[in-house]
CSV table of C-alpha atoms and ligand atoms in Angstrom, one decimal:
chain,number,residue,atom,x,y,z
A,30,MET,CA,38.8,-15.6,-6.0
A,31,GLU,CA,36.5,-13.4,-6.2
A,32,ILE,CA,36.9,-10.8,-8.2
A,33,THR,CA,35.8,-7.5,-7.0
A,34,PRO,CA,35.6,-3.6,-7.8
A,35,PHE,CA,36.2,-2.3,-4.1
A,36,LEU,CA,39.2,-1.0,-2.9
A,37,GLU,CA,41.6,-1.0,0.1
A,38,GLU,CA,39.7,2.3,0.9
A,39,HIS,CA,36.6,0.7,0.2
A,40,ARG,CA,37.2,-2.7,2.3
A,41,ILE,CA,37.9,-0.8,5.0
A,42,PHE,CA,35.0,1.4,5.3
A,43,ARG,CA,33.3,-2.5,4.9
A,44,ALA,CA,34.8,-3.2,8.0
A,45,THR,CA,33.6,-0.7,10.1
A,46,LEU,CA,29.9,-0.3,8.9
A,47,SER,CA,29.9,-3.7,8.9
A,48,LYS,CA,31.1,-3.8,12.9
A,49,PHE,CA,28.6,-1.0,12.9
A,50,ILE,CA,26.4,-3.0,12.1
A,51,GLU,CA,27.0,-6.0,13.9
A,52,ARG,CA,26.0,-4.1,17.2
A,53,GLU,CA,23.7,-1.8,17.4
A,54,ILE,CA,21.6,-2.9,14.0
A,55,ALA,CA,21.7,-6.5,13.5
A,56,PRO,CA,20.1,-7.4,17.1
A,57,GLN,CA,16.9,-5.3,17.7
A,58,VAL,CA,15.6,-7.3,14.1
A,59,GLU,CA,13.1,-9.3,15.0
A,60,ARG,CA,12.1,-6.3,17.7
A,61,TRP,CA,11.3,-3.9,15.2
A,62,GLU,CA,10.0,-6.1,12.0
A,63,GLU,CA,7.4,-7.2,15.1
A,64,GLU,CA,6.6,-3.4,15.7
A,65,GLU,CA,7.1,-2.7,12.5
A,66,TYR,CA,8.6,0.9,13.2
A,67,PHE,CA,13.0,1.4,13.7
A,68,PRO,CA,13.7,4.4,15.6
A,69,ASP,CA,14.8,7.8,14.4
A,70,GLU,CA,17.8,7.4,16.6
A,71,LEU,CA,19.5,5.6,14.6
A,72,PHE,CA,19.4,7.7,12.0
A,73,ARG,CA,20.8,10.3,14.7
A,74,LYS,CA,23.5,7.6,15.7
A,75,MET,CA,24.6,6.8,12.2
A,76,GLY,CA,24.9,10.1,11.9
A,77,LYS,CA,27.2,11.1,14.5
A,78,GLU,CA,29.7,7.9,13.4
A,79,GLY,CA,29.6,9.7,9.3
A,80,PHE,CA,27.9,7.0,8.2
A,81,LEU,CA,24.9,8.7,6.5
A,82,GLY,CA,27.5,11.2,4.2
A,83,THR,CA,28.8,8.8,2.4
A,84,MET,CA,28.4,9.9,-1.1
A,85,ILE,CA,28.2,13.7,0.8
A,86,PRO,CA,31.2,16.3,-0.3
A,87,THR,CA,32.8,17.6,2.3
A,88,LYS,CA,31.8,20.9,1.4
A,89,PHE,CA,28.5,19.4,2.9
A,90,GLU,CA,30.2,17.9,5.9
A,91,GLY,CA,30.1,15.3,4.6
A,92,ALA,CA,33.0,11.6,3.1
A,93,GLY,CA,32.8,12.6,0.0
A,94,GLY,CA,32.7,8.7,-1.5
A,95,ASP,CA,32.0,7.8,-4.5
A,96,TYR,CA,29.8,5.3,-5.6
A,97,LEU,CA,32.1,2.3,-4.8
A,98,SER,CA,31.1,3.5,-1.3
A,99,GLY,CA,28.2,4.0,-1.9
A,100,ALA,CA,27.3,0.3,-2.9
A,101,VAL,CA,29.7,-0.8,-0.1
A,102,PHE,CA,26.5,0.8,2.4
A,103,ALA,CA,23.7,-0.9,0.5
A,104,GLU,CA,25.3,-3.5,0.4
A,105,GLU,CA,26.0,-4.1,3.9
A,106,MET,CA,23.0,-2.6,5.0
A,107,SER,CA,21.3,-5.4,2.9
A,108,ARG,CA,23.0,-8.0,5.7
A,109,CYS,CA,21.4,-6.2,8.8
A,110,GLY,CA,18.8,-9.0,9.0
A,111,SER,CA,16.1,-6.6,8.1
A,112,ALA,CA,14.9,-5.5,3.9
A,113,GLY,CA,12.3,-3.0,6.1
A,114,VAL,CA,15.5,-1.1,8.8
A,115,SER,CA,17.8,-1.0,5.6
A,116,ALA,CA,15.4,0.6,2.6
A,117,GLY,CA,14.3,3.6,5.3
A,118,ILE,CA,18.6,4.9,6.8
A,119,THR,CA,18.7,3.7,3.0
A,120,MET,CA,16.6,6.0,0.7
A,121,HIS,CA,17.7,8.9,2.9
A,122,ALA,CA,21.0,8.2,3.0
A,123,LEU,CA,21.6,7.1,-0.7
A,124,ILE,CA,18.9,8.7,-1.9
A,125,VAL,CA,17.2,11.6,-1.4
A,126,LEU,CA,21.0,13.5,0.1
A,127,PRO,CA,23.2,12.9,-3.2
A,128,ALA,CA,19.8,14.3,-5.3
A,129,LEU,CA,20.3,17.1,-3.3
A,130,ALA,CA,23.1,17.8,-3.0
A,131,LYS,CA,23.8,17.5,-7.0
A,132,LEU,CA,21.6,20.6,-6.6
A,133,ALA,CA,20.6,22.6,-4.0
A,134,ASN,CA,22.6,25.9,-3.2
A,135,GLU,CA,24.8,26.7,-0.2
A,136,GLU,CA,21.9,28.2,1.8
A,137,GLN,CA,19.5,24.9,1.3
A,138,GLY,CA,23.3,22.7,2.3
A,139,GLN,CA,23.1,24.3,5.5
A,140,ARG,CA,18.6,24.3,5.9
A,141,PHE,CA,19.0,19.8,4.5
A,142,ILE,CA,22.2,18.6,3.7
A,143,ILE,CA,24.8,19.1,6.9
A,144,PRO,CA,21.5,17.9,9.1
A,145,GLY,CA,20.7,14.9,6.4
A,146,VAL,CA,23.9,14.2,7.5
A,147,GLN,CA,24.3,14.9,11.3
A,148,GLY,CA,20.6,12.2,11.1
A,149,GLU,CA,19.1,15.3,12.2
A,150,LYS,CA,16.5,15.2,9.4
A,151,ILE,CA,15.2,12.7,7.0
A,152,GLY,CA,14.4,12.6,3.5
A,153,ALA,CA,12.0,11.0,1.6
A,154,LEU,CA,11.8,11.9,-1.5
A,155,ALA,CA,8.3,11.5,-3.8
A,156,LEU,CA,7.3,10.8,-6.7
A,157,THR,CA,4.7,7.7,-7.2
A,158,GLU,CA,0.9,9.4,-6.9
A,159,PRO,CA,-2.3,6.9,-6.6
A,160,GLU,CA,-2.8,7.8,-10.6
A,161,ALA,CA,0.3,7.9,-11.6
A,162,GLY,CA,3.4,5.5,-10.4
A,163,SER,CA,5.0,3.9,-13.8
A,164,ASP,CA,4.4,6.8,-16.5
A,165,LEU,CA,5.4,9.2,-14.1
A,166,ALA,CA,4.6,11.7,-16.3
A,167,ALA,CA,1.2,11.1,-15.9
A,168,ILE,CA,1.0,13.2,-11.7
A,169,ARG,CA,-1.3,15.9,-10.9
A,170,SER,CA,0.4,17.2,-8.0
A,171,GLN,CA,0.1,21.0,-9.3
A,172,ALA,CA,2.5,24.1,-7.6
A,173,ARG,CA,1.4,27.1,-8.8
A,174,ARG,CA,3.0,30.1,-8.5
A,175,GLU,CA,2.3,32.9,-6.6
A,176,ASN,CA,5.1,36.4,-6.1
A,177,GLU,CA,7.3,33.5,-3.7
A,178,GLU,CA,5.9,30.8,-2.5
A,179,TYR,CA,4.3,28.4,-4.9
A,180,VAL,CA,0.7,27.0,-3.6
A,181,LEU,CA,0.7,22.9,-3.7
A,182,ASN,CA,-1.8,21.0,-4.5
A,183,GLY,CA,-1.7,17.3,-5.2
A,184,SER,CA,-0.9,14.3,-2.9
A,185,LYS,CA,1.8,11.4,-3.3
A,186,VAL,CA,1.7,7.0,-2.3
A,187,PHE,CA,3.9,4.1,-0.4
A,188,ILE,CA,6.5,7.5,0.1
A,189,THR,CA,9.2,5.6,1.6
A,190,ASN,CA,10.0,7.7,5.2
A,191,GLY,CA,7.1,9.3,4.4
A,192,TYR,CA,5.9,9.0,8.1
A,193,ARG,CA,9.3,9.7,9.9
A,194,ALA,CA,10.6,12.9,7.6
A,195,ASP,CA,10.9,16.0,8.5
A,196,PHE,CA,12.0,17.1,4.0
A,197,LEU,CA,10.4,15.5,1.5
A,198,LEU,CA,11.3,16.1,-2.2
A,199,VAL,CA,8.6,16.2,-4.6
A,200,LEU,CA,8.0,16.3,-7.9
A,201,CYS,CA,5.1,18.2,-9.4
A,202,LYS,CA,3.4,20.8,-12.2
A,203,THR,CA,4.8,23.4,-11.8
A,204,ASN,CA,3.7,25.1,-15.2
A,205,GLU,CA,1.3,24.3,-18.4
A,206,GLU,CA,3.4,23.6,-20.7
A,207,GLN,CA,3.2,20.7,-22.5
A,208,GLY,CA,6.1,17.7,-22.0
A,209,TYR,CA,8.4,16.9,-19.4
A,210,SER,CA,9.6,20.7,-19.2
A,211,GLU,CA,5.9,21.1,-17.0
A,212,PHE,CA,8.2,19.7,-13.7
A,213,SER,CA,10.3,20.9,-11.0
A,214,THR,CA,11.1,19.4,-7.2
A,215,LEU,CA,10.1,21.6,-4.8
A,216,ILE,CA,11.3,20.9,-0.9
A,217,VAL,CA,7.9,19.6,1.3
A,218,GLU,CA,8.5,20.1,5.0
A,219,LYS,CA,6.9,19.1,8.5
A,220,GLY,CA,4.9,21.3,9.8
A,221,MET,CA,4.2,23.6,6.4
A,222,LYS,CA,0.0,24.6,6.6
A,223,GLY,CA,-1.8,21.6,4.6
A,224,PHE,CA,0.2,19.2,4.7
A,225,GLU,CA,-1.0,16.1,5.6
A,226,ILE,CA,0.0,12.6,5.9
A,227,PRO,CA,-3.3,10.5,7.9
A,228,ARG,CA,-1.3,7.1,8.2
A,229,LYS,CA,1.1,5.5,7.9
A,230,LEU,CA,0.2,2.5,5.0
A,231,LYS,CA,-0.1,-1.4,6.1
A,232,LYS,CA,2.2,-3.9,3.5
A,233,ILE,CA,3.3,-6.9,3.5
A,234,VAL,CA,6.7,-5.8,2.9
A,235,TRP,CA,9.8,-4.5,5.1
A,236,HIS,CA,7.6,-4.5,7.9
A,237,ALA,CA,9.8,-2.2,10.1
A,238,SER,CA,9.4,0.6,6.9
A,239,ASP,CA,6.9,3.0,7.3
A,240,THR,CA,5.4,4.2,4.5
A,241,ALA,CA,3.2,6.2,3.6
A,242,GLU,CA,-0.1,8.6,1.8
A,243,MET,CA,0.5,12.6,2.1
A,244,PHE,CA,-1.5,15.5,0.6
A,245,PHE,CA,-1.0,18.6,0.2
A,246,ASP,CA,-3.8,21.3,0.4
A,247,GLN,CA,-2.9,24.8,-0.6
A,248,VAL,CA,0.8,24.3,0.8
A,249,ARG,CA,3.0,27.4,0.3
A,250,VAL,CA,6.4,26.0,-0.1
A,251,PRO,CA,8.5,29.2,-0.2
A,252,VAL,CA,10.3,29.7,-4.0
A,253,ALA,CA,13.9,29.1,-1.9
A,254,ASN,CA,13.0,25.8,-1.8
A,255,ARG,CA,12.4,25.1,-4.5
A,256,LEU,CA,15.4,21.8,-5.9
A,257,GLY,CA,17.5,23.2,-9.2
A,258,GLN,CA,16.1,24.9,-11.9
A,259,GLU,CA,12.0,25.5,-12.5
A,260,GLY,CA,11.1,22.5,-15.7
A,261,GLU,CA,14.0,20.5,-14.7
A,262,GLY,CA,12.4,18.1,-12.2
A,263,PHE,CA,11.6,15.5,-14.2
A,264,THR,CA,14.9,14.9,-15.8
A,265,ASN,CA,16.4,15.3,-12.6
A,266,ALA,CA,14.3,12.1,-10.8
A,267,MET,CA,14.8,10.2,-14.2
A,268,VAL,CA,18.8,10.7,-13.9
A,269,ASN,CA,18.7,9.9,-10.5
A,270,LEU,CA,17.0,6.3,-11.1
A,271,GLU,CA,19.8,4.9,-12.2
A,272,TRP,CA,21.2,4.7,-8.6
A,273,GLU,CA,18.5,4.2,-7.2
A,274,ARG,CA,18.3,0.5,-9.8
A,275,LEU,CA,21.1,-0.4,-8.9
A,276,ILE,CA,20.7,0.5,-5.4
A,277,MET,CA,18.4,-2.2,-5.6
A,278,ALA,CA,19.9,-4.5,-7.7
A,279,LEU,CA,22.8,-4.6,-5.3
A,280,GLY,CA,20.3,-4.9,-2.6
A,281,SER,CA,19.2,-8.1,-4.6
A,282,VAL,CA,22.0,-9.8,-5.1
A,283,VAL,CA,23.0,-9.6,-1.2
A,284,GLY,CA,19.9,-11.4,0.1
A,285,ALA,CA,19.5,-13.7,-2.8
A,286,GLN,CA,23.2,-15.3,-1.2
A,287,ARG,CA,21.6,-14.9,2.3
A,288,ASN,CA,19.4,-16.6,1.2
A,289,LEU,CA,20.8,-19.8,-0.5
A,290,ASP,CA,23.6,-19.8,2.5
A,291,ALA,CA,21.0,-19.8,5.1
A,292,THR,CA,19.2,-22.8,2.5
A,293,VAL,CA,22.7,-24.9,1.7
A,294,SER,CA,23.0,-25.4,5.7
A,295,TYR,CA,19.4,-26.5,6.5
A,296,VAL,CA,19.6,-28.9,3.7
A,297,ARG,CA,22.5,-30.2,4.9
A,298,GLU,CA,20.6,-31.0,8.2
A,299,ARG,CA,17.0,-31.1,7.5
A,300,LYS,CA,16.6,-35.2,6.8
A,301,ALA,CA,14.4,-37.6,4.7
A,302,PHE,CA,14.6,-41.2,3.6
A,303,GLY,CA,17.1,-41.0,5.5
A,304,ARG,CA,19.8,-38.7,4.0
A,305,PRO,CA,20.2,-35.2,4.6
A,306,LEU,CA,18.0,-33.5,2.3
A,307,ALA,CA,21.7,-31.6,0.6
A,308,LYS,CA,22.0,-35.2,-0.3
A,309,PHE,CA,18.9,-35.3,-2.8
A,310,GLN,CA,20.0,-35.0,-6.3
A,311,LEU,CA,17.2,-32.1,-7.3
A,312,THR,CA,18.0,-30.6,-4.6
A,313,ARG,CA,22.3,-30.2,-5.4
A,314,HIS,CA,21.3,-29.2,-8.6
A,315,LYS,CA,18.5,-26.7,-7.8
A,316,ILE,CA,20.9,-25.9,-5.7
A,317,ALA,CA,23.6,-25.1,-8.4
A,318,ASP,CA,21.0,-23.4,-10.8
A,319,LEU,CA,20.4,-20.7,-8.3
A,320,ALA,CA,24.1,-19.8,-7.4
A,321,THR,CA,24.6,-19.7,-10.3
A,322,ARG,CA,22.1,-17.0,-11.2
A,323,ILE,CA,23.5,-15.1,-8.5
A,324,GLU,CA,26.6,-14.2,-10.2
A,325,ALA,CA,25.7,-13.6,-13.1
A,326,ALA,CA,23.4,-11.0,-11.4
A,327,ARG,CA,26.1,-10.1,-9.2
A,328,SER,CA,28.1,-9.5,-12.7
A,329,LEU,CA,25.7,-7.8,-14.7
A,330,THR,CA,25.3,-5.4,-10.7
A,331,TYR,CA,28.8,-4.6,-10.5
A,332,HIS,CA,29.3,-4.3,-14.7
A,333,CYS,CA,26.7,-1.6,-14.2
A,334,LEU,CA,28.6,0.0,-11.1
A,335,MET,CA,31.7,0.2,-12.8
A,336,MET,CA,30.1,2.2,-15.6
A,337,LEU,CA,28.3,5.2,-13.3
A,338,GLN,CA,31.5,5.1,-11.5
A,339,GLN,CA,33.9,5.6,-14.7
A,340,GLY,CA,30.5,8.7,-15.2
A,341,LEU,CA,29.2,6.4,-17.9
A,342,SER,CA,25.4,6.7,-18.9
A,343,CYS,CA,23.3,3.6,-18.2
A,344,THR,CA,20.6,4.3,-18.2
A,345,ARG,CA,20.4,0.0,-20.7
A,346,GLU,CA,22.2,-1.4,-17.5
A,347,ALA,CA,20.9,-0.7,-14.4
A,348,SER,CA,17.4,-1.7,-15.6
A,349,MET,CA,18.7,-4.5,-17.3
A,350,ALA,CA,20.7,-5.5,-13.7
A,351,LYS,CA,17.5,-3.5,-11.6
A,352,TYR,CA,15.3,-6.2,-13.9
A,353,TYR,CA,17.4,-9.5,-13.3
A,354,ALA,CA,18.6,-9.0,-10.1
A,355,THR,CA,15.4,-8.1,-8.6
A,356,GLU,CA,13.2,-11.8,-11.0
A,357,MET,CA,16.4,-13.9,-9.5
A,358,ALA,CA,16.4,-12.7,-6.1
A,359,LYS,CA,11.7,-13.3,-6.3
A,360,ARG,CA,13.0,-17.0,-7.3
A,361,VAL,CA,16.0,-17.5,-5.2
A,362,ALA,CA,13.9,-16.9,-2.0
A,363,ASP,CA,10.9,-18.8,-3.8
A,364,GLU,CA,13.0,-21.8,-4.2
A,365,CYS,CA,14.5,-21.4,-0.7
A,366,VAL,CA,11.4,-21.8,1.4
A,367,GLN,CA,10.4,-24.6,-1.2
A,368,MET,CA,13.6,-26.1,0.7
A,369,TYR,CA,12.4,-25.5,3.7
A,370,GLY,CA,8.7,-27.2,3.9
A,371,GLY,CA,6.8,-26.3,6.1
A,372,TYR,CA,9.5,-24.6,8.2
A,373,GLY,CA,9.7,-22.5,5.8
A,374,LEU,CA,6.4,-20.9,6.8
A,375,MET,CA,7.2,-20.5,10.4
A,376,MET,CA,7.3,-16.9,11.4
A,377,GLU,CA,10.1,-17.9,13.5
A,378,TYR,CA,12.3,-19.1,10.7
A,379,PRO,CA,13.8,-15.4,9.0
A,380,ILE,CA,13.0,-17.0,5.6
A,381,GLN,CA,9.4,-16.3,5.4
A,382,ARG,CA,9.8,-12.4,5.8
A,383,PHE,CA,13.4,-12.6,3.3
A,384,TRP,CA,10.2,-14.5,1.2
A,385,ARG,CA,8.0,-11.5,1.5
A,386,ASP,CA,10.8,-8.9,1.1
A,387,ALA,CA,11.7,-10.4,-2.1
A,388,ARG,CA,8.8,-9.1,-3.4
A,389,ILE,CA,8.8,-5.9,-3.9
A,390,GLY,CA,12.0,-6.2,-5.7
A,391,THR,CA,10.0,-6.7,-9.3
A,392,ILE,CA,7.8,-3.5,-8.5
A,393,GLY,CA,9.5,-0.9,-6.8
A,394,GLY,CA,11.2,1.6,-7.7
A,395,GLY,CA,9.8,0.7,-12.4
A,396,THR,CA,8.8,-2.3,-12.8
A,397,SER,CA,10.0,-5.0,-14.5
A,398,GLU,CA,8.0,-4.2,-17.0
A,399,ILE,CA,9.0,-1.5,-17.2
A,400,MET,CA,13.0,-2.4,-17.1
A,401,ARG,CA,12.0,-4.6,-20.0
A,402,GLU,CA,10.5,-1.1,-22.0
A,403,ILE,CA,13.3,0.9,-21.2
A,404,ILE,CA,15.9,-1.5,-22.7
A,405,ALA,CA,14.2,-3.0,-25.7
A,406,ARG,CA,12.8,1.5,-26.6
A,407,THR,CA,17.6,1.0,-26.2
A,408,MET,CA,17.5,-1.3,-29.7
A,409,ASP,CA,15.2,1.0,-31.0
A,410,LEU,CA,12.6,-1.9,-31.0
B,504,LIG,C1,7.0,-1.1,-0.5
B,504,LIG,C2,6.7,0.2,-1.5
B,504,LIG,C3,8.0,1.3,-1.2
B,504,LIG,C4,7.6,2.5,-2.3
B,504,LIG,N1,8.2,4.0,-2.2
B,504,LIG,C5,8.4,4.8,-3.2
B,504,LIG,C6,9.5,6.0,-2.4
B,504,LIG,O1,9.9,5.5,-1.9
B,504,LIG,N2,8.8,6.9,-2.9
B,504,LIG,C7,7.8,6.8,-4.4
B,504,LIG,O2,7.8,7.8,-5.5
B,504,LIG,N3,7.8,5.9,-5.3
B,504,LIG,C8,7.9,4.4,-3.8
B,504,LIG,N4,6.3,3.7,-4.2
B,504,LIG,C9,5.7,3.2,-5.9
B,504,LIG,C10,6.6,2.1,-6.9
B,504,LIG,O3,7.9,3.2,-7.3
B,504,LIG,C11,5.9,2.3,-8.0
B,504,LIG,O4,4.4,1.2,-6.5
B,504,LIG,C12,6.6,1.1,-9.1
B,504,LIG,O5,7.5,2.5,-9.3
B,504,LIG,C13,5.6,1.1,-9.8
B,504,LIG,O6,3.6,1.7,-9.8
B,504,LIG,P1,2.9,2.5,-9.7
B,504,LIG,O7,2.3,1.2,-8.1
B,504,LIG,O8,1.7,3.1,-10.4
B,504,LIG,O9,2.2,0.7,-10.0
B,504,LIG,P2,1.7,0.9,-11.1
B,504,LIG,O10,1.9,1.9,-11.9
B,504,LIG,O11,0.5,1.4,-11.6
B,504,LIG,O12,1.3,-1.2,-12.4
B,504,LIG,C14,1.0,-1.3,-12.8
B,504,LIG,C15,0.9,-2.7,-13.1
B,504,LIG,O13,0.7,-2.4,-14.5
B,504,LIG,C16,1.8,-2.6,-15.8
B,504,LIG,N5,2.8,-2.0,-16.4
B,504,LIG,C17,2.7,-0.1,-15.7
B,504,LIG,N6,3.1,0.5,-17.2
B,504,LIG,C18,3.3,-0.7,-18.0
B,504,LIG,C19,3.2,-0.8,-20.1
B,504,LIG,N7,3.3,0.9,-20.4
B,504,LIG,N8,3.9,-2.1,-20.2
B,504,LIG,C20,3.6,-3.0,-19.5
B,504,LIG,N9,2.6,-2.9,-18.4
B,504,LIG,C21,2.8,-1.8,-18.0
B,504,LIG,C22,3.7,-2.8,-14.2
B,504,LIG,O14,4.5,-3.2,-14.0
B,504,LIG,C23,2.4,-3.0,-13.3
B,504,LIG,O15,2.1,-4.4,-13.2
B,504,LIG,C24,7.3,2.8,-2.9
B,504,LIG,C25,6.2,1.4,-3.5
B,504,LIG,C26,5.8,0.8,-1.8
B,504,LIG,C27,4.9,-0.6,-2.6
C-alpha cells in the first residue's frame, strides 16, 4: 500500500496536469530534444490552463496552492519525458514566480507575476557567475546606486531560460560593506540597454532547455525593479534554495523510477544464454537494490516535503534529500544503461538521454560536495 502525503485535491490536480502533459508535451519531446528547444507557446498554453500559477497567491491570479501542489507539479513535469522541458517550465513556475510572489510589491506583481502566471512573460533566476558557483558569496556583479536607478555591471553563466527570459532575478552586490548584507536582487528586463546574451550554451544534458551566459554593461535598472529590501538578496536566495533542492530531489525520484520501470520491462524481454536477463540472479538483485534505493530517497524527500508544508525550516533535510536522491538517480540511470547493454547507448533508446540528464542532478542547484558540507555544518563539524 502506498502511503502518500497528498490529499484528494492534489490527486485531482495531478490527474488534470498529467492529462495536459500527455496531450500537449509528451508527443513533442523527441522533436524538441532533437531541436534543442521548446516553443514559448508552451508557457502560454500552460498559463491559459492555470498551471503556471500553481503556487501563486490568488491576488496575483494564481491558484494559491501549497508546497504539496508544487510537488505534484514537479513530479508530473518530470514524467513528461524531457528533463529539459521540465527544467525550463519548473524554473519559471515553481522557482522564479514563487520567489517573486514572496517579496513583490503590488506594482511588481502587476508587471511580472500576473503576466508570468499567464505565460505571457518568462522568468529566470541568475545567481551563478563564471567565478562564483558553489561559493555564491564570491559573486562580483555590482550595482551602484545613482538616484532612482542602479547601474549594473558584471556577468552570469549557466542560466536556465536565460536566452528566452523576459525578466531575470539577478543577485548582485549593491553596497561595499562586508558580509552577506551587501547583496540585493534586481529584476533585469530583456531589452535593457547594455544587457547582452551572446549565446545559448551547448551542453550534454537538458537538450530542450536553454542555458545562457549573459553580460551587464552599465545596465540602468530602476530602483522600482529591486525585489525586497536592499541588502537582503543573499538571505532570500538561500531561503528559496531549500525548496529548489527539494524540487530536484522530487524530480530525481520520479526519473529514477521511470528508468527502473523501463529496465524491468526490458530485462523481462531480452534473452541471453537462452533465458530472459530477468532470470539471472545478478540482474534480479541489482534491480532489487535499485528499487530499495528509490524508496529510501522517496521517503526522505517526502519527509522533507512535509516539513516545508508544515512551515518548518529544513535546510539540513533538503540538503540530505537533494544529495541522496540525485546521487541515487545517477546510479540508477547508470545501472539501467548497463542492463540495456549496447542498446542503452543508442540514440533511439531514451535511456541514454535519461542517463545524460541524471548527471546534472549532483551539480546543479548546489553540488553533492556542498550538500555534504551543509549537512556537516548542522552537526557542528
Ligand atoms: C544546465 C545547468 C543549468 C543551471 N541553471 C542555473 C540557473 O538557472 N541559475 C543559476 O544561478 N545557476 C544555474 N546553474 C549553475 C549551478 O547551480 C552551478 O553549476 C553549481 O552551483 C556549481 O557551481 P560551479 O559550476 O561554478 O562549480 P564550482 O563551484 O566551480 O565547483 C567545482 C567543483 O568543486 C567542488 N567544490 C566547490 N567548493 C567545494 C568545497 N568547499 N569543498 C569541496 N568541494 C568543493 C564542487 O562540488 C564541484 O565538484 C546551472 C548549471 C547547469 C549545468
